[in-house]
Every structure is written in C-alpha cells, then in structure tokens.
Amino acid sequence: MTQPQERELSAPLTPAQAFDALYAFCAPALVRQTYLLTGRRELARESVERAFQLAWQRWPEVAVDRDPAGWVRATAYDCALSPWHRFRPRYRHPEPPPADARDRALLTALLRLPPPYRRTVVLYDGVGLDLPETAAETEASTPAAAGRLLHAREAILARVPELADPAELHHRLAALASMERLRAARPPAVRVGGERRTRFWTRAAIACTVALIGTTAVAVRTAPTHYEPPVAPGMAIQDIPPRAVQGPLSEEAAALRAKLRQEAQQGPERLVPQVP
C-alpha cells in the first residue's frame, strides 16, 4: 500500500494544478501589495486577476521561469500602474481612505510619490526584496533604485515623521495592507476568465482581418488602372478684344453666296472627268 501512495504523491502536477497552487500562494498577498500602489481596492484585485490570466495564457513560459511569483508580481504592478486607468469612469474619483488616521497619512504619502519611486519602496520596504532584485524588477540600475528608495523614504518621513526606522516602515506597510478587506477570486474563475478573454480577442482579431481583406478587395476592384491627369481649372485671359457681331452681307457678298449655292458641289462641270 505504501508504494502506490508514494507514486501518487510524487506524480507531477497538471498545468491547472500548478497554476492553482501558485495563485493560492501569491494572490492574497499580491492584492494587498497592489493596493499600496494604487490606493484602490477594486483596481488591486482586477490587476492581480489580469496578471494571473496573462500567466495562464503563457503558462508554458511562466512555469519554467526562474521566479514565477516574481513574473506575476511584475505583471500585476504594471497593470495597476498603467496610466490608462485615469480615463476609466469608475476610477476617476478616489476611494474612501482607511479609517485610521496614521494609515491615511501613510497611504497619502505613498500615493504622492511618482510611480517608479512608489514601486521601489513597496518592493524593498514592503515585500522585502534586496536592492539588486528591486532594481531588476523595476528595470533600473542598482544606483538608480537606491536613489529612488532614498527619495521615497525622505518624502514619507516628511509626512509621517515616526517612520524614520526602515523596520517600522516595513511593519506599517504590512499593517496597512492587512487592515483592508481585500479578497482574490478563486483560481478556476481566473482561469476561465482568461480563456474567455483569449477567445474574445482571437475572434476580434479574426473579424478585423476579414474586414481588412474585404476593404482591400473592394479598393483593388474599384481603383483606376491608369493615370488620369487632372483637368486644369479655367483661367480668364486678359487683353483679348471682344468677339465682333457679324453684320448683314453686302450686295456683292449676297450675290457670291447665291452663285456658290447654285454651283455643283464638285466644282464646275468642265473639271469633272467625262466617260468616253
């Protein structure tokens, strides 16, 4: 009985099981981290779900990544900090701030930071990454990440003076995120949502391709086959005398016209060849 059980336990996970395990391990904490970046509860949940949907679409790539959790975290942060959210009607107005005054002051100080600085301080002081890892995830050099971190800490200290100790800042960031009611969706729902989104965009791409082909065919059918130069617009010509009106014929001209009308159309008869 022991050997079959060991075989079952050592059997490799299916892609869905591996994805669900990663989601269950990372999603709850990732939603809280994303809330620190945005100050919006619904946007944090939406960004994390979108990141895991992208991970499921690219699961063969994500599954063999050196740090799948870091891949999903970086994608969720990118989604959360996208500047396009400001044009969405549901995100034009701020959400209610935390109830505690100290938490409100800390969240306000975070949200006033530029996005790269906010992301750096959340990764270093919130998540607990070291400086090279923070620099790599924010796509910056290590000195640049250190400068952002120092600037962010100074800005936070100016608004919340009791957070001069980095350990206290780490504790307060964790407490601020854990105080909010932030829940992530179930893993199967995220996978199904990602698959539906993929099917939708695939069909949209096919429809756009068909429309483009049809438009091209109509253009080829109706396009001219040779060059037709444009007709130049008419222009008024100056200094030309007006056209004279013809007056009545004189007697000599009238007599000549009558004579010409009476003659044969081929000329005088003496010029017409005679048949012998």
C-alpha positions as semicolon CSV with decimal commas, in nm:
position;residue;x (nm);y (nm);z (nm)
1;M;0,000;0,000;0,000
2;T;0,291;0,233;0,057
3;Q;0,439;0,219;-0,290
4;P;0,118;0,320;-0,479
5;Q;0,064;0,606;-0,234
6;E;0,421;0,728;-0,287
7;R;0,373;0,712;-0,662
8;E;0,054;0,915;-0,636
9;L;0,227;1,176;-0,418
10;S;0,526;1,202;-0,650
11;A;0,314;1,233;-0,966
12;P;0,375;1,564;-1,145
13;L;0,109;1,832;-1,119
14;T;-0,108;1,915;-1,415
15;P;-0,079;2,270;-1,556
16;A;-0,409;2,366;-1,392
17;Q;-0,299;2,229;-1,054
18;A;0,036;2,406;-1,072
19;F;-0,135;2,732;-1,166
20;D;-0,387;2,699;-0,883
21;A;-0,106;2,634;-0,636
22;L;0,083;2,945;-0,750
23;Y;-0,236;3,151;-0,734
24;A;-0,326;3,032;-0,385
25;F;0,026;3,109;-0,264
26;C;0,071;3,454;-0,422
27;A;-0,267;3,614;-0,493
28;P;-0,379;3,721;-0,141
29;A;-0,051;3,897;-0,058
30;L;-0,022;4,036;-0,410
31;V;-0,363;4,204;-0,387
32;R;-0,254;4,378;-0,067
33;Q;0,073;4,491;-0,224
34;T;-0,108;4,627;-0,528
35;Y;-0,343;4,817;-0,301
36;L;-0,041;5,003;-0,161
37;L;0,049;5,105;-0,517
38;T;-0,294;5,231;-0,619
39;G;-0,498;5,304;-0,307
40;R;-0,792;5,135;-0,484
41;R;-0,929;4,804;-0,365
42;E;-1,113;4,702;-0,683
43;L;-0,824;4,804;-0,908
44;A;-0,584;4,599;-0,697
45;R;-0,799;4,287;-0,730
46;E;-0,853;4,347;-1,102
47;S;-0,481;4,395;-1,167
48;V;-0,387;4,074;-0,989
49;E;-0,652;3,874;-1,173
50;R;-0,536;4,019;-1,504
51;A;-0,175;3,928;-1,424
52;F;-0,270;3,567;-1,347
53;Q;-0,482;3,548;-1,661
54;L;-0,178;3,652;-1,864
55;A;0,027;3,397;-1,673
56;W;-0,224;3,123;-1,761
57;Q;-0,216;3,222;-2,127
58;R;0,165;3,192;-2,122
59;W;0,185;2,911;-1,872
60;P;0,449;2,704;-2,059
61;E;0,676;3,009;-2,036
62;V;0,582;3,110;-1,680
63;A;0,602;2,755;-1,543
64;V;0,972;2,724;-1,631
65;D;1,059;3,080;-1,528
66;R;1,324;3,118;-1,259
67;D;1,074;3,309;-1,040
68;P;0,709;3,256;-1,145
69;A;0,588;3,460;-0,846
70;G;0,812;3,749;-0,950
71;W;0,681;3,727;-1,307
72;V;0,321;3,756;-1,188
73;R;0,409;4,032;-0,940
74;A;0,581;4,244;-1,204
75;T;0,285;4,199;-1,441
76;A;0,034;4,291;-1,169
77;Y;0,232;4,604;-1,080
78;D;0,244;4,704;-1,448
79;C;-0,133;4,660;-1,480
80;A;-0,201;4,853;-1,160
81;L;0,024;5,148;-1,251
82;S;-0,099;5,179;-1,610
83;P;-0,176;5,546;-1,688
84;W;-0,485;5,446;-1,888
85;H;-0,686;5,384;-1,569
86;R;-0,733;5,759;-1,527
87;F;-0,961;5,762;-1,834
88;R;-1,195;5,496;-1,696
89;P;-1,509;5,647;-1,539
90;R;-1,504;5,412;-1,240
91;Y;-1,153;5,522;-1,140
92;R;-1,185;5,898;-1,185
93;H;-1,278;5,957;-0,822
94;P;-1,075;5,844;-0,519
95;E;-1,198;5,564;-0,297
96;P;-1,271;5,613;0,074
97;P;-0,940;5,628;0,266
98;P;-0,854;5,397;0,558
99;A;-1,031;5,465;0,884
100;D;-0,715;5,502;1,093
101;A;-0,550;5,846;1,072
102;R;-0,198;5,703;1,068
103;D;-0,286;5,465;0,786
104;R;-0,440;5,753;0,590
105;A;-0,124;5,959;0,630
106;L;0,097;5,672;0,513
107;L;-0,123;5,588;0,214
108;T;-0,139;5,955;0,114
109;A;0,239;5,979;0,132
110;L;0,273;5,669;-0,087
111;L;0,026;5,788;-0,348
112;R;0,201;6,126;-0,377
113;L;0,522;5,954;-0,485
114;P;0,596;5,909;-0,857
115;P;0,503;5,555;-0,969
116;P;0,866;5,431;-1,004
117;Y;0,952;5,555;-0,653
118;R;0,631;5,409;-0,510
119;R;0,702;5,074;-0,674
120;T;1,058;5,072;-0,542
121;V;0,964;5,142;-0,180
122;V;0,684;4,880;-0,188
123;L;0,919;4,615;-0,325
124;Y;1,208;4,696;-0,091
125;D;1,038;4,801;0,232
126;G;0,707;4,625;0,179
127;V;0,781;4,294;0,006
128;G;1,136;4,269;0,141
129;L;1,338;4,226;-0,177
130;D;1,703;4,322;-0,170
131;L;1,830;4,616;-0,372
132;P;1,955;4,425;-0,682
133;E;1,627;4,233;-0,707
134;T;1,431;4,557;-0,667
135;A;1,640;4,721;-0,938
136;A;1,590;4,426;-1,174
137;E;1,213;4,418;-1,124
138;T;1,179;4,792;-1,174
139;E;1,407;4,779;-1,480
140;A;1,657;5,022;-1,329
141;S;2,022;5,010;-1,233
142;T;2,112;4,941;-0,872
143;P;2,231;5,301;-0,806
144;A;1,909;5,437;-0,963
145;A;1,697;5,207;-0,746
146;A;1,892;5,318;-0,437
147;G;1,833;5,683;-0,526
148;R;1,461;5,623;-0,574
149;L;1,442;5,443;-0,241
150;L;1,615;5,724;-0,053
151;H;1,395;5,987;-0,215
152;A;1,080;5,787;-0,135
153;R;1,181;5,741;0,227
154;E;1,253;6,113;0,264
155;A;0,912;6,202;0,119
156;I;0,736;5,956;0,350
157;L;0,934;6,080;0,651
158;A;0,832;6,438;0,576
159;R;0,464;6,341;0,609
160;V;0,493;6,064;0,869
161;P;0,789;6,154;1,097
162;E;0,762;5,840;1,314
163;L;0,863;5,618;1,019
164;A;1,232;5,707;1,023
165;D;1,325;5,347;1,107
166;P;1,307;5,118;0,797
167;A;1,189;4,829;1,015
168;E;0,899;5,039;1,140
169;L;0,816;5,139;0,782
170;H;0,809;4,773;0,682
171;H;0,580;4,691;0,974
172;R;0,342;4,979;0,896
173;L;0,323;4,891;0,527
174;A;0,231;4,533;0,612
175;A;-0,025;4,651;0,867
176;L;-0,180;4,899;0,624
177;A;-0,230;4,631;0,359
178;S;-0,362;4,371;0,603
179;M;-0,622;4,605;0,756
180;E;-0,823;4,627;0,432
181;R;-1,076;4,367;0,323
182;L;-0,902;4,255;0,007
183;R;-1,006;3,922;-0,139
184;A;-0,895;3,749;-0,456
185;A;-1,118;3,540;-0,679
186;R;-1,098;3,162;-0,690
187;P;-0,832;3,012;-0,922
188;P;-1,079;2,833;-1,156
189;A;-1,268;3,158;-1,209
190;V;-0,946;3,334;-1,305
191;R;-0,851;3,060;-1,550
192;V;-1,196;3,058;-1,709
193;G;-1,194;3,438;-1,732
194;G;-0,855;3,433;-1,901
195;E;-0,970;3,172;-2,152
196;R;-1,282;3,374;-2,232
197;R;-1,077;3,687;-2,281
198;T;-0,840;3,500;-2,510
199;R;-1,129;3,368;-2,721
200;F;-1,282;3,714;-2,741
201;W;-0,965;3,881;-2,862
202;T;-0,895;3,596;-3,104
203;R;-1,238;3,639;-3,260
204;A;-1,195;4,015;-3,267
205;A;-0,861;3,976;-3,445
206;I;-1,017;3,739;-3,700
207;A;-1,305;3,982;-3,761
208;C;-1,064;4,273;-3,810
209;T;-0,855;4,064;-4,050
210;V;-1,161;3,969;-4,255
211;A;-1,276;4,332;-4,265
212;L;-0,931;4,443;-4,376
213;I;-0,921;4,181;-4,651
214;G;-1,268;4,285;-4,771
215;T;-1,174;4,653;-4,774
216;T;-0,857;4,575;-4,968
217;A;-1,051;4,369;-5,223
218;V;-1,303;4,649;-5,276
219;A;-1,024;4,903;-5,315
220;V;-0,845;4,685;-5,571
221;R;-1,171;4,632;-5,758
222;T;-1,268;4,998;-5,778
223;A;-0,924;5,159;-5,811
224;P;-0,833;5,313;-6,153
225;T;-0,595;5,111;-6,371
226;H;-0,420;5,406;-6,534
227;Y;-0,323;5,756;-6,450
228;E;-0,567;6,029;-6,540
229;P;-0,413;6,375;-6,518
230;P;-0,636;6,628;-6,353
231;V;-0,805;6,890;-6,567
232;A;-0,657;7,229;-6,504
233;P;-0,909;7,488;-6,389
234;G;-1,006;7,757;-6,638
235;M;-0,839;8,097;-6,621
236;A;-0,954;8,430;-6,751
237;I;-0,731;8,570;-7,031
238;Q;-0,678;8,943;-7,030
239;D;-0,640;9,193;-7,320
240;I;-0,842;8,997;-7,581
241;P;-1,078;9,206;-7,797
242;P;-1,441;9,111;-7,769
243;R;-1,591;8,898;-8,041
244;A;-1,743;9,112;-8,316
245;V;-2,101;9,054;-8,417
246;Q;-2,143;8,968;-8,786
247;G;-2,346;9,230;-8,969
248;P;-2,565;9,193;-9,282
249;L;-2,400;9,085;-9,613
250;S;-2,328;9,337;-9,881
251;E;-2,484;9,303;-10,224
252;E;-2,169;9,155;-10,372
253;A;-2,135;8,901;-10,088
254;A;-2,501;8,805;-10,116
255;A;-2,463;8,754;-10,495
256;L;-2,150;8,541;-10,444
257;R;-2,326;8,327;-10,187
258;A;-2,618;8,269;-10,420
259;K;-2,385;8,178;-10,706
260;L;-2,193;7,931;-10,489
261;R;-2,511;7,764;-10,378
262;Q;-2,623;7,716;-10,738
263;E;-2,297;7,558;-10,850
264;A;-2,239;7,183;-10,823
265;Q;-2,073;7,065;-10,504
266;Q;-1,785;6,905;-10,700
267;G;-1,693;7,224;-10,879
268;P;-1,757;7,341;-11,238
269;E;-1,864;7,081;-11,492
270;R;-1,553;7,140;-11,704
271;L;-1,342;6,991;-11,424
272;V;-1,550;6,673;-11,394
273;P;-1,393;6,382;-11,594
274;Q;-1,604;6,267;-11,890
275;V;-1,660;5,898;-11,959
276;P;-1,591;5,818;-12,331
